[in-house]
mmCIF file of C-alpha atoms (C1' of nucleotides) in Angstrom:
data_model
loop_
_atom_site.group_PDB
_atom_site.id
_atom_site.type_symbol
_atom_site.label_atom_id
_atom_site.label_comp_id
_atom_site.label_asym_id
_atom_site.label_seq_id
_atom_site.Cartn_x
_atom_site.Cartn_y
_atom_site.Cartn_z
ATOM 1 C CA UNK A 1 22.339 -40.309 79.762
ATOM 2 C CA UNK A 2 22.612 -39.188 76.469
ATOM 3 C CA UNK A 3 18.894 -40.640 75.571
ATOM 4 C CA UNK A 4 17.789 -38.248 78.547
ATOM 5 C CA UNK A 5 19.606 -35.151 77.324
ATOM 6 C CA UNK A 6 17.319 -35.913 74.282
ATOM 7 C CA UNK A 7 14.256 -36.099 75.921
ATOM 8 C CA UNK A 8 14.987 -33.266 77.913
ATOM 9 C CA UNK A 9 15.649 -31.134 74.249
ATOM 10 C CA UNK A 10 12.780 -32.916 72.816
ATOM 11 C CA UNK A 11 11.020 -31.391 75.651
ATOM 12 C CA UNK A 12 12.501 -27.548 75.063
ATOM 13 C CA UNK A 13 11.655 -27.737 71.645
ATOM 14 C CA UNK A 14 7.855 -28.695 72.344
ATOM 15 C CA UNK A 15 7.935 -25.675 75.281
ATOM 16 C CA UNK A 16 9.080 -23.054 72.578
ATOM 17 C CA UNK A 17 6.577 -23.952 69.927
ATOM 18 C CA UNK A 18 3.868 -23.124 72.151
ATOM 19 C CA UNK A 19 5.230 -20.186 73.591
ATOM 20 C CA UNK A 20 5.556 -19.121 69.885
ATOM 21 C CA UNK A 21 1.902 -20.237 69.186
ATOM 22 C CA UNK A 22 0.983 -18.136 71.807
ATOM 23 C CA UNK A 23 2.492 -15.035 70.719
ATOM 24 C CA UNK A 24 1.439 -15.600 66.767
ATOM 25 C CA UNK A 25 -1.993 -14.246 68.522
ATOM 26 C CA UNK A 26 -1.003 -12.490 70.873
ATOM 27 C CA UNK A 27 1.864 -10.472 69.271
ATOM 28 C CA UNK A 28 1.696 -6.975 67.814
ATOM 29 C CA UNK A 29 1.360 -3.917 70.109
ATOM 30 C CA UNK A 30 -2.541 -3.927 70.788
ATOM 31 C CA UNK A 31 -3.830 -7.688 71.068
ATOM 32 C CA UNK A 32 -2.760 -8.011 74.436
ATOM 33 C CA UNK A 33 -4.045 -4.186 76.037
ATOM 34 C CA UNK A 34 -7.423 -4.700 73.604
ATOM 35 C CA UNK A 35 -7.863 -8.449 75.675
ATOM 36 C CA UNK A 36 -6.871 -6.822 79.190
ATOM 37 C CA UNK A 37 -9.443 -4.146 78.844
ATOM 38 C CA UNK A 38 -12.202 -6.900 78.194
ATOM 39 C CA UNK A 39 -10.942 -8.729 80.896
ATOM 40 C CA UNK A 40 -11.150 -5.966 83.615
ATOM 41 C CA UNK A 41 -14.452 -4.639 82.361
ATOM 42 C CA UNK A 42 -16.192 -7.856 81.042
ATOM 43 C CA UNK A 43 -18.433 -6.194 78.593
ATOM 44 C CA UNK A 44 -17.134 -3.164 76.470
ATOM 45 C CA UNK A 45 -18.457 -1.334 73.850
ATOM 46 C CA UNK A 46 -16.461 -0.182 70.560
ATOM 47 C CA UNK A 47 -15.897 3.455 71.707
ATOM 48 C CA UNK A 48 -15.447 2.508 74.907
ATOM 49 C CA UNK A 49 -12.062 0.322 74.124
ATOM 50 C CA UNK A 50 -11.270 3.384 72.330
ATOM 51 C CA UNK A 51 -10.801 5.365 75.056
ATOM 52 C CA UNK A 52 -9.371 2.204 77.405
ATOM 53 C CA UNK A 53 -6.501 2.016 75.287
ATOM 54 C CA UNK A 54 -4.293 4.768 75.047
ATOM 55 C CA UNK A 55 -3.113 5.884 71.366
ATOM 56 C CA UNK A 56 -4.785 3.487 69.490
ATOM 57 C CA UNK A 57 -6.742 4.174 66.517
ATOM 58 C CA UNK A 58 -10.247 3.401 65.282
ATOM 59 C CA UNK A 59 -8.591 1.664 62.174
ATOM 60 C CA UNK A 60 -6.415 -0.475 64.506
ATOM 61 C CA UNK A 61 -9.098 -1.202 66.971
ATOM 62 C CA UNK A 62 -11.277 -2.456 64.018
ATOM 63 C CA UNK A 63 -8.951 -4.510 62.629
ATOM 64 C CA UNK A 64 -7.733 -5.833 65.966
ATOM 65 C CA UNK A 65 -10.933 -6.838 66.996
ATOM 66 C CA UNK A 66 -11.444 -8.313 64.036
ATOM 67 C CA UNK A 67 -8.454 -10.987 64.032
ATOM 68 C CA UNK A 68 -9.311 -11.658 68.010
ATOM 69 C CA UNK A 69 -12.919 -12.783 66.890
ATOM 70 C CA UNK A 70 -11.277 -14.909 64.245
ATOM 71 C CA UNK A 71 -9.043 -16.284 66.896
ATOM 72 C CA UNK A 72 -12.311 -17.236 69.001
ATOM 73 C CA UNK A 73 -10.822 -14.917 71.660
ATOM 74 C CA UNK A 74 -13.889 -12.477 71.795
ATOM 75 C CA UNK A 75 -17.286 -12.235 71.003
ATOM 76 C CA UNK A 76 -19.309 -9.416 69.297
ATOM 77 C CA UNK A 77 -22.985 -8.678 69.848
ATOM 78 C CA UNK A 78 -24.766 -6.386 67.929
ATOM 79 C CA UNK A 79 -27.141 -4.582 70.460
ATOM 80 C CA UNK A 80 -30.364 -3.434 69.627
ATOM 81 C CA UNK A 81 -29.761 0.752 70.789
ATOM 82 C CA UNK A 82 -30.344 3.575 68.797
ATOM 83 C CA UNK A 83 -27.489 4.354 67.607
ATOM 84 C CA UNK A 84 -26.494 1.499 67.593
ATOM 85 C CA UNK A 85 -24.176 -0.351 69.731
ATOM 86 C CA UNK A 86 -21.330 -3.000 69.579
ATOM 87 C CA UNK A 87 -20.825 -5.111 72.780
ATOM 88 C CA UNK A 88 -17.341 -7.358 72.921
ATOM 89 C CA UNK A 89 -16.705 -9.648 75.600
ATOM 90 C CA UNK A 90 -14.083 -12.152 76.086
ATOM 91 C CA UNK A 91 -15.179 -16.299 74.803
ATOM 92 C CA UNK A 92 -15.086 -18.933 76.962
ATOM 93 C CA UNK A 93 -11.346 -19.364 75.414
ATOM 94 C CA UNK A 94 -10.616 -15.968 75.497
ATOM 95 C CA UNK A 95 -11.095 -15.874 79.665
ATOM 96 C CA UNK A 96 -8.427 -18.909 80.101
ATOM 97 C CA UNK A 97 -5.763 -15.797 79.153
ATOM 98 C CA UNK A 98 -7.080 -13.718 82.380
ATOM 99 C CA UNK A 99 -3.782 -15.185 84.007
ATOM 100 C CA UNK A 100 -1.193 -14.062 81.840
ATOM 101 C CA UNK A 101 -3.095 -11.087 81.736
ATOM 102 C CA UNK A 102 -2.723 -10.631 85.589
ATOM 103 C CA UNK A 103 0.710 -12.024 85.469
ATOM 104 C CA UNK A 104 1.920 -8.706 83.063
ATOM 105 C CA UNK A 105 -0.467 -6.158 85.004
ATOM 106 C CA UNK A 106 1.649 -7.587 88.497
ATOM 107 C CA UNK A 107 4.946 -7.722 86.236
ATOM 108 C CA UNK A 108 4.226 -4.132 84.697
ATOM 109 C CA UNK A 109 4.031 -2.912 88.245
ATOM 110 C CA UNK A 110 7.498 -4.653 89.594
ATOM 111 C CA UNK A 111 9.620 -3.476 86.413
ATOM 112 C CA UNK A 112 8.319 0.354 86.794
ATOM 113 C CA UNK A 113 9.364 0.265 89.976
ATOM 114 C CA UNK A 114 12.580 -1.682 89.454
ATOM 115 C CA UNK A 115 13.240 1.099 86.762
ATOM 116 C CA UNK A 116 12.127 4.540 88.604
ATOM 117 C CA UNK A 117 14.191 3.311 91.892
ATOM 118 C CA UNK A 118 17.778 3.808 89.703
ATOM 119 C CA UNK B 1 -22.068 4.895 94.784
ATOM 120 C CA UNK B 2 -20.828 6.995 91.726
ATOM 121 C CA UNK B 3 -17.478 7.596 93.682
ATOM 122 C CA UNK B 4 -16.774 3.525 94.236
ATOM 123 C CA UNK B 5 -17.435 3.487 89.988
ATOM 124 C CA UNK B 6 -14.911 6.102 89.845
ATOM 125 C CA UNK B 7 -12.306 4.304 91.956
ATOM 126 C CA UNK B 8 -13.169 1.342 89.727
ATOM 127 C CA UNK B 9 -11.984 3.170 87.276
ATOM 128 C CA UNK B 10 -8.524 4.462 88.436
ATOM 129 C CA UNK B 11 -7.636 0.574 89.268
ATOM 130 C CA UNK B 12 -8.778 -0.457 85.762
ATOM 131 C CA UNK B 13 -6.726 2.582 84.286
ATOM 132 C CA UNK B 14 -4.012 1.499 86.439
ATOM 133 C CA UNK B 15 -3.927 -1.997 85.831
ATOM 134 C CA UNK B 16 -4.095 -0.849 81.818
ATOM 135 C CA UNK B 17 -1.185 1.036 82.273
ATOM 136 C CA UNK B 18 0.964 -1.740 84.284
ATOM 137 C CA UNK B 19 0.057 -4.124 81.453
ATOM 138 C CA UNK B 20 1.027 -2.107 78.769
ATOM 139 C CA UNK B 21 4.292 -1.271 80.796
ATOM 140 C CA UNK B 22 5.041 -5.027 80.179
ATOM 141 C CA UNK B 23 4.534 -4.851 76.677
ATOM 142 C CA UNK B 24 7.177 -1.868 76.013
ATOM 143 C CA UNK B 25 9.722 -4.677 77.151
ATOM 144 C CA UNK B 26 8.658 -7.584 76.221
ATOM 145 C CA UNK B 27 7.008 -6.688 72.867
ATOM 146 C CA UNK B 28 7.746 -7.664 69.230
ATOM 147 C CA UNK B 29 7.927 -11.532 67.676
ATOM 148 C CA UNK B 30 11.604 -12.539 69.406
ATOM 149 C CA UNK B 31 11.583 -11.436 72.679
ATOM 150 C CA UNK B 32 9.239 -13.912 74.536
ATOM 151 C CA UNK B 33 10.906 -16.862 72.462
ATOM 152 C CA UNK B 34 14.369 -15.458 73.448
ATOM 153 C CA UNK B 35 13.620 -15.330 77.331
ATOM 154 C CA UNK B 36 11.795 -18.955 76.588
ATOM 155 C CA UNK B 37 15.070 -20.341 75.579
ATOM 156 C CA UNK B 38 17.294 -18.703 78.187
ATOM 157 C CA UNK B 39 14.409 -19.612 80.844
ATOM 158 C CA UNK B 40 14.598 -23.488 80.037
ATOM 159 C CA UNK B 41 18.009 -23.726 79.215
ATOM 160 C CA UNK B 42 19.284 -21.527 81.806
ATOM 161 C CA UNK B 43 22.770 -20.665 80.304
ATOM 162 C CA UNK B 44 23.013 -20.583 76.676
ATOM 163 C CA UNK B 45 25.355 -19.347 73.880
ATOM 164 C CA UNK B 46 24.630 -17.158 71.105
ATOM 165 C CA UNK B 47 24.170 -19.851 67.944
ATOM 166 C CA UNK B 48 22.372 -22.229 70.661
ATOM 167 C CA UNK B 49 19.812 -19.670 71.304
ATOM 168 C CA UNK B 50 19.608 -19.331 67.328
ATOM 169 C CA UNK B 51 19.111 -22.472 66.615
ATOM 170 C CA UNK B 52 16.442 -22.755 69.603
ATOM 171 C CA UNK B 53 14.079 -20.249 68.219
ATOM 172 C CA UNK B 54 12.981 -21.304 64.494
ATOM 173 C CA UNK B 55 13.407 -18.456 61.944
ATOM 174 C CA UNK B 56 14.956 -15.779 63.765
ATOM 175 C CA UNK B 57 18.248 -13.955 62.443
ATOM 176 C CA UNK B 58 21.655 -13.595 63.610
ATOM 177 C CA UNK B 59 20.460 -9.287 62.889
ATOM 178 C CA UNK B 60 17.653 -9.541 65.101
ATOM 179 C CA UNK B 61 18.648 -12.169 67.732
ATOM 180 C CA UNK B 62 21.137 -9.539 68.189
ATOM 181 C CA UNK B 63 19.626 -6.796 68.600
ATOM 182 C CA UNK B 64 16.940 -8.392 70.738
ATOM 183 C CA UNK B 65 20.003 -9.433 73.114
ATOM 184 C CA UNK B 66 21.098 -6.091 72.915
ATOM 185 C CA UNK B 67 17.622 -4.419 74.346
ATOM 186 C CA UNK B 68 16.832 -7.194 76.790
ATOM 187 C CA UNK B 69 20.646 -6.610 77.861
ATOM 188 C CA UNK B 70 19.788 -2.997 78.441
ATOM 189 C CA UNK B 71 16.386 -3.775 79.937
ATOM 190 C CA UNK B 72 18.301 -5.733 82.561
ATOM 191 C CA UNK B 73 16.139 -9.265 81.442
ATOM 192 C CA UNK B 74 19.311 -10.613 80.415
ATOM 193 C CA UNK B 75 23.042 -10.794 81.645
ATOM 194 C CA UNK B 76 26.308 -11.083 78.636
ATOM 195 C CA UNK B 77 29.228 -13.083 79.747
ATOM 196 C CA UNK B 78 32.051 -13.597 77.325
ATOM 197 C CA UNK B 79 33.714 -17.061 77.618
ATOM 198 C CA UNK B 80 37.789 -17.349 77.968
ATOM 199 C CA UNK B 81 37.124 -20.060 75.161
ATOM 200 C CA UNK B 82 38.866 -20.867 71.781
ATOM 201 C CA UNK B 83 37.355 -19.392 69.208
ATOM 202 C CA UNK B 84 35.337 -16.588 72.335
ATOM 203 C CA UNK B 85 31.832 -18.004 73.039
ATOM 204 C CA UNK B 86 29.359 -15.661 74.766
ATOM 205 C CA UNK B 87 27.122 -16.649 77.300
ATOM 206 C CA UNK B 88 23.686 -15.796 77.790
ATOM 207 C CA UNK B 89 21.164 -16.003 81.385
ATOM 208 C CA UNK B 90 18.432 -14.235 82.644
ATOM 209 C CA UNK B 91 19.122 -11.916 85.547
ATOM 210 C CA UNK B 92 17.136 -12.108 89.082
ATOM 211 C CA UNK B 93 14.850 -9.417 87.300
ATOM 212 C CA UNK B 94 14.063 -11.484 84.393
ATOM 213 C CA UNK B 95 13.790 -14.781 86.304
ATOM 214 C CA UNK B 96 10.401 -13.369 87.422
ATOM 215 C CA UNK B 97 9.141 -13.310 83.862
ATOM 216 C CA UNK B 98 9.084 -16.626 84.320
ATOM 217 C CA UNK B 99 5.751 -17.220 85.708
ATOM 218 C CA UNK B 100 4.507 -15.367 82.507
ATOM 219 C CA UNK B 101 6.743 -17.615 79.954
ATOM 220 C CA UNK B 102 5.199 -21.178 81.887
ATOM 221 C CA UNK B 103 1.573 -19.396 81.160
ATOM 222 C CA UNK B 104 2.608 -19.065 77.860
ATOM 223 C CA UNK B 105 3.671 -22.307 77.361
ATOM 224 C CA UNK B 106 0.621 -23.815 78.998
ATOM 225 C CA UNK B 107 -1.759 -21.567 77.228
ATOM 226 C CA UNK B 108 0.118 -21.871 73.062
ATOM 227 C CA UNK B 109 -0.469 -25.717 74.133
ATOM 228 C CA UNK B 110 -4.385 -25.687 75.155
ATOM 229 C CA UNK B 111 -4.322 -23.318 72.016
ATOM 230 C CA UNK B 112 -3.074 -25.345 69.362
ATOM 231 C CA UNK B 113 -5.436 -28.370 70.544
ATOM 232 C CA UNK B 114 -8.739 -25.993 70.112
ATOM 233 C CA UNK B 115 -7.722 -24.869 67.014
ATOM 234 C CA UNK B 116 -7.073 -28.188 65.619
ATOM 235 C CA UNK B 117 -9.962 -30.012 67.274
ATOM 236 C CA UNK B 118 -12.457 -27.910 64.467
ATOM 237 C "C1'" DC C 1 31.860 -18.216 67.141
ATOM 238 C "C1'" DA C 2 29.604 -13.851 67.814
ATOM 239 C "C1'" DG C 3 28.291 -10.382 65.831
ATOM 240 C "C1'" DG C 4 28.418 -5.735 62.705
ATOM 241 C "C1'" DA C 5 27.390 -3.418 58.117
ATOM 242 C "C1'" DT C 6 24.591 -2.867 54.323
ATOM 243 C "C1'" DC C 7 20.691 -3.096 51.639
ATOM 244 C "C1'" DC C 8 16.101 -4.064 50.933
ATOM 245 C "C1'" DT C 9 11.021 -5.154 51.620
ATOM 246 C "C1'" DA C 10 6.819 -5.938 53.881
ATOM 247 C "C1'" DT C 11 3.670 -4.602 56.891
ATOM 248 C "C1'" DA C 12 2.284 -2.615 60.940
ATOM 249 C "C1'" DC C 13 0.634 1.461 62.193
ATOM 250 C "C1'" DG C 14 -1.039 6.457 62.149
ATOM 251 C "C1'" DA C 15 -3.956 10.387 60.300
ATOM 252 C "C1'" DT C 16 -7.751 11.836 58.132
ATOM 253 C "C1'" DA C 17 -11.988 11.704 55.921
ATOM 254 C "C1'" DC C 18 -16.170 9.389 54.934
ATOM 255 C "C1'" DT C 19 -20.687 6.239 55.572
ATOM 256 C "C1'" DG C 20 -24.943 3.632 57.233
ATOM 257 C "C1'" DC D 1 -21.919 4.874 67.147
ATOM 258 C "C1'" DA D 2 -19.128 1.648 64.775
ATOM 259 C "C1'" DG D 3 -16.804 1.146 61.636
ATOM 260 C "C1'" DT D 4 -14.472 1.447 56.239
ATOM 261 C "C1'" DA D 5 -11.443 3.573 52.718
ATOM 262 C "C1'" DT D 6 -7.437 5.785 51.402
ATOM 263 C "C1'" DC D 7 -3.028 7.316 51.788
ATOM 264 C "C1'" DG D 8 1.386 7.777 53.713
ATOM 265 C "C1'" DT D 9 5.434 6.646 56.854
ATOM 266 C "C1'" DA D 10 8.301 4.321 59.969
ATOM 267 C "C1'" DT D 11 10.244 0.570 61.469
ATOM 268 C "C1'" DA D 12 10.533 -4.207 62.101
ATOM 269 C "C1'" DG D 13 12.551 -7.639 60.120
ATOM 270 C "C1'" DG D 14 15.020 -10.683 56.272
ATOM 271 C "C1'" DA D 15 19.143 -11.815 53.248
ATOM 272 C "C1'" DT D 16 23.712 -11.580 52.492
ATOM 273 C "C1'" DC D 17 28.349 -10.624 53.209
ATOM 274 C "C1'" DC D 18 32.136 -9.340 56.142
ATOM 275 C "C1'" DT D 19 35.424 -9.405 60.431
ATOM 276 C "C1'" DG D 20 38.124 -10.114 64.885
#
DNA sequence: CAGGATCCTATACGATACTG
DNA sequence: CAGTATCGTATAGGATCCTG
């Protein structure tokens, strides 16, 4: 009984380490919307996650970007325009997130309406 | 042709919108592992929760409770105990979050294996 | 036990201007 | 176009102490 309860607290502890795992990439206010706009369009240019996102800035998108590639989340391709042109595009990793991504955009949806209807 | 692009789009834009939605709630580095804990303990008091989530402070665990509280995630129930204990569970609106926390979990886990595997 | 009050710091983030 | 550099602020968060 008391060896169970254990196991069972063993368990919770293992569950809450990866949800924190999770969010020490995921956290911050743009990871998340910078990921969901390269999951809905695929493949994105620089300016063009500029103008996905609402309010962020150039500086933050940069840097963003930057700790997602890091991460192995995204990919960046250089393309050969004039001007030229930065492609991102979610990594083979970065595409196993499209469900949690769904699960907020359905979630997002429910709580607006469970907070307009009061 | 140029119209069905268009309606693209709106959904996109949409679906940005419902996603960021999420993240006004559910935001910031205690939230998730607050809901974690109350979503696989069910009930839990106060100093359990803070001893569930690693590094988190009595200031902030509090004023996490506080906003989720408001948010209607999470429901307060003060305990006829001696010394008081407070009890904390999600509500039927925050039991839906967790589809999101199991992703979470899943994901941190498949996470932590690819960056340790290089 | 469950917090509130106070003080403090780091850093996340924004605005603007500049470059190859 | 895709950033970088610089500067400034707000706020998120930590440490500590106190109270019913």
């Amino acid at each position: 009984m008391v060896c169970q309860a254990k196991d069972f607290q063993q368990e919770h502890k293992k569950e809450m380490r990866a949800v924190q795992d999770s969010m020490d990439v995921l956290s911050g206010k743009w990871k998340i919307p910078i990921i969901s706009s390269l999951c809905y369009y695929n493949k994105r240019r620089f300016s063009d996650i500029l103008n996905d996102i609402e309010g962020i800035s150039n500086r933050m998108l940069s840097k963003e970007l930057k700790d997602l590639e890091i991460n192995k989340l995204i990919k960046r391709t250089i393309l050969d325009t004039q001007p030229i042109t930065v492609q991102y595009e979610l990594t083979q990793h970065g595409i196993t997130l499209k469900t949690i991504i769904n699960n907020l955009t359905e979630w997002g949806i429910e709580h607006r309406k469970k907070i307009i209807e009061q």
